[in-house]
Structure formats: C-alpha cells, structure tokens
Amino acid sequence: MRLGLANNRGMRLFLALWPDDAVRAQLAAAQRRWAWPARAACVPPGRLHLTLHFLGDVGEGAARALMASLPPLADPFTLRLERVALWPQGVAVLEPAVLPAGLAALHAELAALLRAQGLRVESRPFRPHVTLARSAQGALPPAGSPPVQWRVGAYALVHSIAGPPLRYVPIARS
C-alpha cells in the first residue's frame, strides 16, 4: 500500500485519541456552550481529538514501520474532560482535572516506541486536552457544564493534510 506523500518531506503525522460519534457529539456540545468572540476559530467537530504525540513530517518508510508496530491499547480507561480553560494566545481547551493512569501509561508506552524507532518525541510535559478554538481571546467559558465522559479503548495514527481546508485523516487505529 502506498501511503501517498504530501510533499518531499513526508506525511505530517500525530498519534491521538480519536473520538467516536457519541464522544464527538459531547465535545461539540461542550464547544457550543462557550460564548465565542467573532474572531475565534472554532475547531470543526470532525477534527476534535486529543493529541498524544505530534510527530511532524515522517517519511513513508518510517510511517509504514510505525503503523506495523502500533500496540493495541491493553487496558481501556475512562477519560473525564471537565475543566475548561483559555490558554495564552487564545487557545480554548477542555482538559481532565485528573490525569487517568491509563492515559499516562499509554503516552509513556507510545513515547518509548517512537524513540525506539528513531522518531521525535516532544520534550515538553504532556498536558492532555482537546482544543476547542484558537484566536479566542475574550471567549467566555461556560459555568457548570457537564463533563465529557470518554471510554477510551483505542487510539489512532492521524495524517494532517494541509488545506484549505485542513483535514485530519486517521490512517491506522490500535
């Protein structure tokens, strides 16, 4: 199977928790509860996800090797996204109040796999979140929203395809 390189550098990839339709609907509902300023760029519902590792440009051979070696998620876990926040530069997010042990273990396991394959692993601390909007300075988060309950049983390797429009295409799932 030819993966199809987007450019001479390779494919822009990331590993993510990719929501099913029910979780995506919860995330979209959480997004709609905010009061957004006119300049806010809300993430389209089809692109809502939680990034585990951003890989950047990966050559076709390395992408194939990674796809073939992705381990299944051994222990499903529940992720409870309950904290809304507006980060610097106007990034509006939904975060867990508590990092589930299963999520921390998955992040660490995938980091070890990436390093073993010579792929890049970000050095900054893992701060799990779902980005709801960018350029959202002045947005008003909702008060007292119900949490998003996400039963995580898998993750995905996702290809980020430059646009317009920008597209995220899962190319492998655990």
C-alpha positions as protocol buffer text, in pm:
chain_id: "A"
residue {
  index: 1
  type: MET
  ca { x: 0 y: 0 z: 0 }
}
residue {
  index: 2
  type: ARG
  ca { x: 136 y: 341 z: -94 }
}
residue {
  index: 3
  type: LEU
  ca { x: 62 y: 597 z: 173 }
}
residue {
  index: 4
  type: GLY
  ca { x: 95 y: 894 z: -57 }
}
residue {
  index: 5
  type: LEU
  ca { x: 347 y: 1157 z: 47 }
}
residue {
  index: 6
  type: ALA
  ca { x: 207 y: 1505 z: 77 }
}
residue {
  index: 7
  type: ASN
  ca { x: 545 y: 1655 z: -13 }
}
residue {
  index: 8
  type: ASN
  ca { x: 910 y: 1557 z: -36 }
}
residue {
  index: 9
  type: ARG
  ca { x: 945 y: 1566 z: 344 }
}
residue {
  index: 10
  type: GLY
  ca { x: 682 y: 1303 z: 410 }
}
residue {
  index: 11
  type: MET
  ca { x: 350 y: 1291 z: 586 }
}
residue {
  index: 12
  type: ARG
  ca { x: 263 y: 1518 z: 878 }
}
residue {
  index: 13
  type: LEU
  ca { x: 153 y: 1273 z: 1148 }
}
residue {
  index: 14
  type: PHE
  ca { x: 34 y: 1259 z: 1506 }
}
residue {
  index: 15
  type: LEU
  ca { x: -93 y: 996 z: 1749 }
}
residue {
  index: 16
  type: ALA
  ca { x: -425 y: 1083 z: 1908 }
}
residue {
  index: 17
  type: LEU
  ca { x: -727 y: 972 z: 2097 }
}
residue {
  index: 18
  type: TRP
  ca { x: -984 y: 986 z: 1819 }
}
residue {
  index: 19
  type: PRO
  ca { x: -1343 y: 1019 z: 1944 }
}
residue {
  index: 20
  type: ASP
  ca { x: -1629 y: 803 z: 1823 }
}
residue {
  index: 21
  type: ASP
  ca { x: -1951 y: 971 z: 1713 }
}
residue {
  index: 22
  type: ALA
  ca { x: -2103 y: 979 z: 2063 }
}
residue {
  index: 23
  type: VAL
  ca { x: -1795 y: 1140 z: 2222 }
}
residue {
  index: 24
  type: ARG
  ca { x: -1758 y: 1378 z: 1927 }
}
residue {
  index: 25
  type: ALA
  ca { x: -2119 y: 1490 z: 1986 }
}
residue {
  index: 26
  type: GLN
  ca { x: -2038 y: 1555 z: 2354 }
}
residue {
  index: 27
  type: LEU
  ca { x: -1728 y: 1755 z: 2257 }
}
residue {
  index: 28
  type: ALA
  ca { x: -1922 y: 1960 z: 2002 }
}
residue {
  index: 29
  type: ALA
  ca { x: -2193 y: 2029 z: 2263 }
}
residue {
  index: 30
  type: ALA
  ca { x: -1925 y: 2144 z: 2510 }
}
residue {
  index: 31
  type: GLN
  ca { x: -1783 y: 2372 z: 2239 }
}
residue {
  index: 32
  type: ARG
  ca { x: -2126 y: 2527 z: 2171 }
}
residue {
  index: 33
  type: ARG
  ca { x: -2166 y: 2623 z: 2539 }
}
residue {
  index: 34
  type: TRP
  ca { x: -1890 y: 2884 z: 2512 }
}
residue {
  index: 35
  type: ALA
  ca { x: -1960 y: 3247 z: 2415 }
}
residue {
  index: 36
  type: TRP
  ca { x: -1711 y: 3299 z: 2130 }
}
residue {
  index: 37
  type: PRO
  ca { x: -1583 y: 3635 z: 2008 }
}
residue {
  index: 38
  type: ALA
  ca { x: -1624 y: 3698 z: 1634 }
}
residue {
  index: 39
  type: ARG
  ca { x: -1254 y: 3633 z: 1562 }
}
residue {
  index: 40
  type: ALA
  ca { x: -1250 y: 3291 z: 1733 }
}
residue {
  index: 41
  type: ALA
  ca { x: -1164 y: 2998 z: 1505 }
}
residue {
  index: 42
  type: CYS
  ca { x: -1361 y: 2703 z: 1641 }
}
residue {
  index: 43
  type: VAL
  ca { x: -1223 y: 2360 z: 1556 }
}
residue {
  index: 44
  type: PRO
  ca { x: -1468 y: 2182 z: 1326 }
}
residue {
  index: 45
  type: PRO
  ca { x: -1630 y: 1884 z: 1503 }
}
residue {
  index: 46
  type: GLY
  ca { x: -1467 y: 1636 z: 1263 }
}
residue {
  index: 47
  type: ARG
  ca { x: -1121 y: 1749 z: 1379 }
}
residue {
  index: 48
  type: LEU
  ca { x: -1179 y: 1740 z: 1756 }
}
residue {
  index: 49
  type: HIS
  ca { x: -931 y: 1499 z: 1918 }
}
residue {
  index: 50
  type: LEU
  ca { x: -674 y: 1466 z: 2197 }
}
residue {
  index: 51
  type: THR
  ca { x: -314 y: 1460 z: 2074 }
}
residue {
  index: 52
  type: LEU
  ca { x: -88 y: 1203 z: 2238 }
}
residue {
  index: 53
  type: HIS
  ca { x: 227 y: 1272 z: 2035 }
}
residue {
  index: 54
  type: PHE
  ca { x: 287 y: 1512 z: 1748 }
}
residue {
  index: 55
  type: LEU
  ca { x: 540 y: 1358 z: 1509 }
}
residue {
  index: 56
  type: GLY
  ca { x: 568 y: 1619 z: 1236 }
}
residue {
  index: 57
  type: ASP
  ca { x: 686 y: 1512 z: 893 }
}
residue {
  index: 58
  type: VAL
  ca { x: 755 y: 1139 z: 873 }
}
residue {
  index: 59
  type: GLY
  ca { x: 884 y: 961 z: 563 }
}
residue {
  index: 60
  type: GLU
  ca { x: 678 y: 684 z: 406 }
}
residue {
  index: 61
  type: GLY
  ca { x: 910 y: 405 z: 526 }
}
residue {
  index: 62
  type: ALA
  ca { x: 907 y: 527 z: 884 }
}
residue {
  index: 63
  type: ALA
  ca { x: 528 y: 574 z: 869 }
}
residue {
  index: 64
  type: ARG
  ca { x: 484 y: 216 z: 747 }
}
residue {
  index: 65
  type: ALA
  ca { x: 711 y: 82 z: 1023 }
}
residue {
  index: 66
  type: LEU
  ca { x: 520 y: 279 z: 1284 }
}
residue {
  index: 67
  type: MET
  ca { x: 183 y: 158 z: 1154 }
}
residue {
  index: 68
  type: ALA
  ca { x: 302 y: -202 z: 1169 }
}
residue {
  index: 69
  type: SER
  ca { x: 428 y: -169 z: 1527 }
}
residue {
  index: 70
  type: LEU
  ca { x: 146 y: 18 z: 1699 }
}
residue {
  index: 71
  type: PRO
  ca { x: 46 y: -187 z: 2003 }
}
residue {
  index: 72
  type: PRO
  ca { x: -320 y: -232 z: 2094 }
}
residue {
  index: 73
  type: LEU
  ca { x: -443 y: -46 z: 2397 }
}
residue {
  index: 74
  type: ALA
  ca { x: -405 y: -314 z: 2665 }
}
residue {
  index: 75
  type: ASP
  ca { x: -621 y: -153 z: 2932 }
}
residue {
  index: 76
  type: PRO
  ca { x: -914 y: 67 z: 2827 }
}
residue {
  index: 77
  type: PHE
  ca { x: -978 y: 360 z: 3060 }
}
residue {
  index: 78
  type: THR
  ca { x: -1225 y: 641 z: 3114 }
}
residue {
  index: 79
  type: LEU
  ca { x: -1120 y: 998 z: 3043 }
}
residue {
  index: 80
  type: ARG
  ca { x: -1330 y: 1265 z: 3211 }
}
residue {
  index: 81
  type: LEU
  ca { x: -1291 y: 1604 z: 3044 }
}
residue {
  index: 82
  type: GLU
  ca { x: -1435 y: 1851 z: 3290 }
}
residue {
  index: 83
  type: ARG
  ca { x: -1215 y: 2158 z: 3310 }
}
residue {
  index: 84
  type: VAL
  ca { x: -1250 y: 2444 z: 3062 }
}
residue {
  index: 85
  type: ALA
  ca { x: -956 y: 2678 z: 3016 }
}
residue {
  index: 86
  type: LEU
  ca { x: -842 y: 2965 z: 2798 }
}
residue {
  index: 87
  type: TRP
  ca { x: -469 y: 2930 z: 2744 }
}
residue {
  index: 88
  type: PRO
  ca { x: -231 y: 3205 z: 2628 }
}
residue {
  index: 89
  type: GLN
  ca { x: -272 y: 3319 z: 2267 }
}
residue {
  index: 90
  type: GLY
  ca { x: -644 y: 3247 z: 2295 }
}
residue {
  index: 91
  type: VAL
  ca { x: -644 y: 2867 z: 2280 }
}
residue {
  index: 92
  type: ALA
  ca { x: -968 y: 2739 z: 2434 }
}
residue {
  index: 93
  type: VAL
  ca { x: -944 y: 2384 z: 2566 }
}
residue {
  index: 94
  type: LEU
  ca { x: -1123 y: 2112 z: 2755 }
}
residue {
  index: 95
  type: GLU
  ca { x: -899 y: 1922 z: 2999 }
}
residue {
  index: 96
  type: PRO
  ca { x: -922 y: 1644 z: 3255 }
}
residue {
  index: 97
  type: ALA
  ca { x: -899 y: 1758 z: 3617 }
}
residue {
  index: 98
  type: VAL
  ca { x: -711 y: 1435 z: 3690 }
}
residue {
  index: 99
  type: LEU
  ca { x: -478 y: 1251 z: 3454 }
}
residue {
  index: 100
  type: PRO
  ca { x: -605 y: 891 z: 3432 }
}
residue {
  index: 101
  type: ALA
  ca { x: -332 y: 633 z: 3495 }
}
residue {
  index: 102
  type: GLY
  ca { x: -427 y: 459 z: 3169 }
}
residue {
  index: 103
  type: LEU
  ca { x: -370 y: 777 z: 2969 }
}
residue {
  index: 104
  type: ALA
  ca { x: -33 y: 841 z: 3135 }
}
residue {
  index: 105
  type: ALA
  ca { x: 71 y: 479 z: 3067 }
}
residue {
  index: 106
  type: LEU
  ca { x: -38 y: 498 z: 2701 }
}
residue {
  index: 107
  type: HIS
  ca { x: 150 y: 824 z: 2649 }
}
residue {
  index: 108
  type: ALA
  ca { x: 467 y: 675 z: 2803 }
}
residue {
  index: 109
  type: GLU
  ca { x: 438 y: 347 z: 2608 }
}
residue {
  index: 110
  type: LEU
  ca { x: 399 y: 531 z: 2278 }
}
residue {
  index: 111
  type: ALA
  ca { x: 690 y: 764 z: 2361 }
}
residue {
  index: 112
  type: ALA
  ca { x: 914 y: 462 z: 2416 }
}
residue {
  index: 113
  type: LEU
  ca { x: 800 y: 310 z: 2085 }
}
residue {
  index: 114
  type: LEU
  ca { x: 867 y: 635 z: 1898 }
}
residue {
  index: 115
  type: ARG
  ca { x: 1214 y: 668 z: 2049 }
}
residue {
  index: 116
  type: ALA
  ca { x: 1296 y: 305 z: 1964 }
}
residue {
  index: 117
  type: GLN
  ca { x: 1205 y: 378 z: 1602 }
}
residue {
  index: 118
  type: GLY
  ca { x: 1414 y: 696 z: 1591 }
}
residue {
  index: 119
  type: LEU
  ca { x: 1110 y: 924 z: 1572 }
}
residue {
  index: 120
  type: ARG
  ca { x: 1083 y: 1252 z: 1752 }
}
residue {
  index: 121
  type: VAL
  ca { x: 920 y: 1283 z: 2094 }
}
residue {
  index: 122
  type: GLU
  ca { x: 836 y: 1627 z: 2228 }
}
residue {
  index: 123
  type: SER
  ca { x: 1029 y: 1724 z: 2538 }
}
residue {
  index: 124
  type: ARG
  ca { x: 760 y: 1942 z: 2693 }
}
residue {
  index: 125
  type: PRO
  ca { x: 540 y: 1786 z: 2961 }
}
residue {
  index: 126
  type: PHE
  ca { x: 226 y: 1606 z: 2847 }
}
residue {
  index: 127
  type: ARG
  ca { x: -79 y: 1825 z: 2906 }
}
residue {
  index: 128
  type: PRO
  ca { x: -378 y: 1634 z: 2770 }
}
residue {
  index: 129
  type: HIS
  ca { x: -655 y: 1849 z: 2624 }
}
residue {
  index: 130
  type: VAL
  ca { x: -899 y: 1887 z: 2339 }
}
residue {
  index: 131
  type: THR
  ca { x: -859 y: 2218 z: 2158 }
}
residue {
  index: 132
  type: LEU
  ca { x: -1200 y: 2374 z: 2102 }
}
residue {
  index: 133
  type: ALA
  ca { x: -1092 y: 2702 z: 1938 }
}
residue {
  index: 134
  type: ARG
  ca { x: -796 y: 2923 z: 1854 }
}
residue {
  index: 135
  type: SER
  ca { x: -777 y: 3303 z: 1846 }
}
residue {
  index: 136
  type: ALA
  ca { x: -1040 y: 3300 z: 2118 }
}
residue {
  index: 137
  type: GLN
  ca { x: -908 y: 3578 z: 2342 }
}
residue {
  index: 138
  type: GLY
  ca { x: -1204 y: 3712 z: 2535 }
}
residue {
  index: 139
  type: ALA
  ca { x: -1414 y: 3398 z: 2498 }
}
residue {
  index: 140
  type: LEU
  ca { x: -1642 y: 3324 z: 2790 }
}
residue {
  index: 141
  type: PRO
  ca { x: -1631 y: 2965 z: 2909 }
}
residue {
  index: 142
  type: PRO
  ca { x: -1949 y: 2803 z: 3031 }
}
residue {
  index: 143
  type: ALA
  ca { x: -2019 y: 2771 z: 3400 }
}
residue {
  index: 144
  type: GLY
  ca { x: -2118 y: 2433 z: 3535 }
}
residue {
  index: 145
  type: SER
  ca { x: -2113 y: 2228 z: 3215 }
}
residue {
  index: 146
  type: PRO
  ca { x: -2147 y: 1851 z: 3236 }
}
residue {
  index: 147
  type: PRO
  ca { x: -1818 y: 1667 z: 3184 }
}
residue {
  index: 148
  type: VAL
  ca { x: -1741 y: 1475 z: 2869 }
}
residue {
  index: 149
  type: GLN
  ca { x: -1712 y: 1106 z: 2959 }
}
residue {
  index: 150
  type: TRP
  ca { x: -1487 y: 925 z: 2712 }
}
residue {
  index: 151
  type: ARG
  ca { x: -1436 y: 550 z: 2736 }
}
residue {
  index: 152
  type: VAL
  ca { x: -1102 y: 508 z: 2560 }
}
residue {
  index: 153
  type: GLY
  ca { x: -1041 y: 169 z: 2403 }
}
residue {
  index: 154
  type: ALA
  ca { x: -815 y: 268 z: 2113 }
}
residue {
  index: 155
  type: TYR
  ca { x: -605 y: 544 z: 1964 }
}
residue {
  index: 156
  type: ALA
  ca { x: -517 y: 647 z: 1607 }
}
residue {
  index: 157
  type: LEU
  ca { x: -227 y: 747 z: 1388 }
}
residue {
  index: 158
  type: VAL
  ca { x: -355 y: 1054 z: 1205 }
}
residue {
  index: 159
  type: HIS
  ca { x: -235 y: 1223 z: 886 }
}
residue {
  index: 160
  type: SER
  ca { x: -268 y: 1602 z: 892 }
}
residue {
  index: 161
  type: ILE
  ca { x: -326 y: 1719 z: 535 }
}
residue {
  index: 162
  type: ALA
  ca { x: -269 y: 2089 z: 465 }
}
residue {
  index: 163
  type: GLY
  ca { x: -557 y: 2274 z: 308 }
}
residue {
  index: 164
  type: PRO
  ca { x: -758 y: 2468 z: 274 }
}
residue {
  index: 165
  type: PRO
  ca { x: -934 y: 2309 z: 428 }
}
residue {
  index: 166
  type: LEU
  ca { x: -701 y: 2141 z: 676 }
}
residue {
  index: 167
  type: ARG
  ca { x: -800 y: 1774 z: 711 }
}
residue {
  index: 168
  type: TYR
  ca { x: -716 y: 1507 z: 967 }
}
residue {
  index: 169
  type: VAL
  ca { x: -736 y: 1151 z: 833 }
}
residue {
  index: 170
  type: PRO
  ca { x: -685 y: 853 z: 1066 }
}
residue {
  index: 171
  type: ILE
  ca { x: -463 y: 607 z: 876 }
}
residue {
  index: 172
  type: ALA
  ca { x: -426 y: 342 z: 1147 }
}
residue {
  index: 173
  type: ARG
  ca { x: -610 y: 255 z: 1466 }
}
residue {
  index: 174
  type: SER
  ca { x: -494 y: 47 z: 1759 }
}
